[in-house]
Tab-separated table of C-alpha atoms and ligand atoms in Angstrom:
chain	number	residue	atom	x	y	z
H	160	MET	CA	33.252	248.562	11.162
H	161	ILE	CA	31.082	246.239	13.121
H	162	ARG	CA	33.387	242.837	13.861
H	163	PRO	CA	31.853	239.384	14.846
H	164	ILE	CA	32.116	238.536	18.221
H	165	LEU	CA	33.514	235.085	19.191
H	166	ARG	CA	31.631	232.719	21.466
H	167	TYR	CA	32.555	230.673	24.310
H	168	GLY	CA	34.799	227.993	22.929
H	169	ALA	CA	36.586	230.504	20.834
H	170	ASP	CA	40.373	230.354	21.539
H	171	ALA	CA	40.822	234.112	21.882
H	172	LEU	CA	38.242	233.892	24.897
H	173	HIS	CA	40.050	231.471	27.063
H	174	ALA	CA	43.779	232.973	26.939
H	175	ALA	CA	45.663	235.786	28.627
H	176	ALA	CA	45.868	239.108	26.333
H	177	ALA	CA	49.070	241.203	25.877
H	178	PRO	CA	49.328	245.029	27.037
H	179	VAL	CA	48.998	247.708	24.280
H	180	ASP	CA	52.168	249.327	23.590
H	181	ASP	CA	51.146	251.129	20.437
H	182	PHE	CA	48.819	253.458	20.595
H	183	GLY	CA	48.677	254.225	16.233
H	184	THR	CA	45.707	253.901	13.865
H	185	ASP	CA	45.490	250.160	14.258
H	186	LEU	CA	44.518	250.783	17.975
H	187	GLN	CA	42.293	253.756	17.036
H	188	LYS	CA	40.339	251.612	14.361
H	189	LEU	CA	40.093	248.717	16.958
H	190	ILE	CA	38.516	251.002	19.483
H	191	ASP	CA	36.533	252.419	17.065
H	192	ASP	CA	34.974	249.427	15.792
H	193	MET	CA	34.619	247.652	19.274
H	194	VAL	CA	32.545	250.850	20.301
H	195	GLU	CA	30.324	250.286	17.085
H	196	THR	CA	30.048	246.442	17.567
H	197	MET	CA	29.426	246.886	21.267
H	198	TYR	CA	26.412	249.536	20.481
H	199	ALA	CA	25.100	246.942	17.506
H	200	ALA	CA	24.759	244.224	20.167
H	201	ALA	CA	23.293	246.440	22.747
H	202	GLY	CA	26.024	245.130	25.210
H	203	VAL	CA	27.211	247.827	28.287
H	204	GLY	CA	30.819	246.345	27.537
H	205	LEU	CA	33.304	244.791	25.112
H	206	ALA	CA	36.738	243.485	25.692
H	207	ALA	CA	39.491	243.170	22.436
H	208	PRO	CA	39.616	239.182	23.043
H	209	GLN	CA	35.813	238.971	22.391
H	210	VAL	CA	36.481	240.429	18.466
H	211	GLY	CA	39.718	238.060	18.481
H	212	VAL	CA	42.440	240.637	19.243
H	213	ALA	CA	44.613	239.359	22.283
H	214	SER	CA	45.258	243.296	23.512
H	215	ARG	CA	44.467	244.352	26.842
H	216	LEU	CA	41.515	246.852	26.450
H	217	PHE	CA	37.748	247.311	26.788
H	218	VAL	CA	35.270	249.625	26.108
H	219	THR	CA	32.046	250.207	27.836
H	220	ASP	CA	28.743	252.248	28.276
H	221	THR	CA	26.021	251.860	30.766
H	222	SER	CA	23.671	253.593	29.008
H	223	PHE	CA	23.730	251.887	25.853
H	224	GLY	CA	24.987	255.290	24.025
H	225	ARG	CA	21.972	257.188	25.436
H	226	SER	CA	24.323	259.232	27.675
H	227	ILE	CA	27.275	261.325	26.213
H	228	GLY	CA	30.081	260.765	28.596
H	229	ASP	CA	29.273	257.075	29.558
H	230	LEU	CA	31.447	255.764	27.192
H	231	LEU	CA	34.615	254.770	28.571
H	232	ILE	CA	37.734	253.092	26.911
H	233	LEU	CA	40.400	251.641	28.762
H	234	VAL	CA	43.631	250.290	27.858
H	235	ASN	CA	45.821	248.261	29.845
H	236	PRO	CA	43.532	248.353	32.796
H	237	GLU	CA	44.690	247.541	36.284
H	238	ILE	CA	42.956	247.399	39.774
H	239	PHE	CA	43.856	250.591	42.222
H	240	GLU	CA	41.201	249.271	44.681
H	241	GLN	CA	38.230	247.705	45.522
H	242	GLU	CA	35.754	247.203	48.437
H	243	GLY	CA	32.653	245.409	49.423
H	244	THR	CA	30.717	242.607	47.486
H	245	GLU	CA	27.575	242.404	45.632
H	246	ARG	CA	25.637	239.839	43.868
H	247	GLU	CA	23.948	240.530	40.425
H	248	GLU	CA	22.828	238.723	37.680
H	249	GLU	CA	25.486	238.967	34.633
H	250	GLY	CA	25.410	237.937	31.026
H	251	CYS	CA	28.054	238.275	28.102
H	252	LEU	CA	27.573	239.079	24.325
H	253	SER	CA	30.055	235.626	24.161
H	254	LEU	CA	27.622	233.697	26.035
H	255	PRO	CA	24.343	234.483	24.252
H	256	GLY	CA	21.226	233.164	26.262
H	257	PHE	CA	22.872	232.548	29.401
H	258	THR	CA	23.103	234.744	32.655
H	259	ALA	CA	23.902	233.932	36.407
H	260	SER	CA	24.109	235.503	39.599
H	261	VAL	CA	27.899	236.287	40.291
H	262	SER	CA	29.664	237.667	43.501
H	263	ARG	CA	31.998	240.884	42.559
H	264	PRO	CA	33.219	243.813	44.689
H	265	ALA	CA	31.057	246.501	44.625
H	266	ARG	CA	32.963	249.428	44.307
H	267	ILE	CA	36.049	249.406	42.039
H	268	VAL	CA	38.762	252.020	40.756
H	269	LEU	CA	41.017	250.902	37.737
H	270	THR	CA	43.816	252.743	36.604
H	271	GLY	CA	44.896	252.588	32.608
H	272	PHE	CA	45.135	254.780	29.585
H	273	ASP	CA	42.666	256.495	27.416
H	274	ARG	CA	42.760	256.119	23.773
H	275	GLU	CA	45.631	258.616	23.343
H	276	GLY	CA	47.447	256.684	25.880
H	277	THR	CA	47.153	259.421	28.742
H	278	ARG	CA	46.805	258.005	32.116
H	279	VAL	CA	43.510	257.795	33.467
H	280	ARG	CA	41.641	256.472	36.844
H	281	LEU	CA	38.433	255.443	35.980
H	282	GLU	CA	35.821	254.660	39.256
H	283	GLY	CA	32.863	252.405	39.117
H	284	GLU	CA	29.572	251.416	41.567
H	285	GLY	CA	27.188	248.933	40.656
H	286	LEU	CA	26.388	248.493	37.238
H	287	ARG	CA	29.979	250.048	36.076
H	288	ALA	CA	31.850	248.405	38.690
H	289	ARG	CA	30.451	245.010	37.659
H	290	VAL	CA	31.078	245.830	34.160
H	291	PHE	CA	34.702	246.869	34.852
H	292	GLN	CA	35.418	243.564	36.487
H	293	HIS	CA	33.861	241.300	33.604
H	294	GLU	CA	35.630	243.312	30.976
H	295	LEU	CA	38.862	242.960	33.023
H	296	ASP	CA	38.275	239.465	33.622
H	297	HIS	CA	38.048	238.824	29.620
H	298	LEU	CA	41.798	240.096	29.522
H	299	ASP	CA	42.961	237.263	31.471
H	300	GLY	CA	40.576	234.785	29.859
H	301	THR	CA	38.028	234.615	32.234
H	302	LEU	CA	34.520	234.615	31.535
H	303	PHE	CA	31.762	234.946	34.335
H	304	VAL	CA	30.674	231.170	34.118
H	305	ASN	CA	34.121	230.280	35.195
H	306	ARG	CA	33.252	232.278	38.591
H	307	LEU	CA	30.193	230.172	39.163
H	308	HIS	CA	29.819	227.210	41.156
H	309	SER	CA	30.264	223.817	39.822
H	310	ILE	CA	26.910	222.913	39.586
H	311	ARG	CA	25.175	226.080	37.547
H	312	ARG	CA	28.654	226.523	35.689
H	313	ASP	CA	28.350	222.723	34.335
H	314	LEU	CA	24.524	223.173	33.663
H	315	ILE	CA	25.489	226.221	31.271
H	316	PHE	CA	28.175	223.910	29.749
H	317	ARG	CA	26.337	221.022	28.858
H	318	ARG	CA	23.718	223.381	27.329
H	319	VAL	CA	26.453	225.464	25.362
H	320	ARG	CA	27.796	221.765	24.159
H	321	LYS	CA	24.328	220.862	22.766
H	322	LEU	CA	23.774	224.175	20.658
H	323	GLN	CA	27.487	223.785	19.631
H	324	ARG	CA	26.673	219.673	18.612
H	325	THR	CA	23.559	220.747	16.754
H	326	GLY	CA	25.679	223.909	14.982
H	327	LYS	CA	23.461	226.689	16.851
H	328	TRP	CA	26.401	228.167	18.406
U	50	NI	NI1	31.670	239.506	28.481
């Protein structure tokens, strides 16, 4: 089932999510829905708070579903190691229509659990590293705009407020 994706301003997007401790049917259904919702929105990643669930998990597929094996699910992710810096253009399904250049570590290793609750370690470079960090941010209530310098950030916020006022958000 495709779930609605919350947009900037929704409370769930701006609060820290809680660790998952139950890998039962509710979580399995949530993961299936998140994967379906991510593909339907043509996104490369989706975190649970974006569909209004305050749980620490995300799904990602940097191939947009074209390559089997690129679909990754990570529950209770934590940073194991990171290195380098890379600045690239970034967007978010919760901020449609906006992109900005964000500086992040170029390589990252995360630990966490797969959907069955088995401990896993995932490594990412390039786009995958960026998505990992972007989705990890969502679990702490941080959007990519929160990582921008104030001028660029305020410009985006002003445009969002204008869209909100005119009922287009
Ligand atoms: Ni996002």
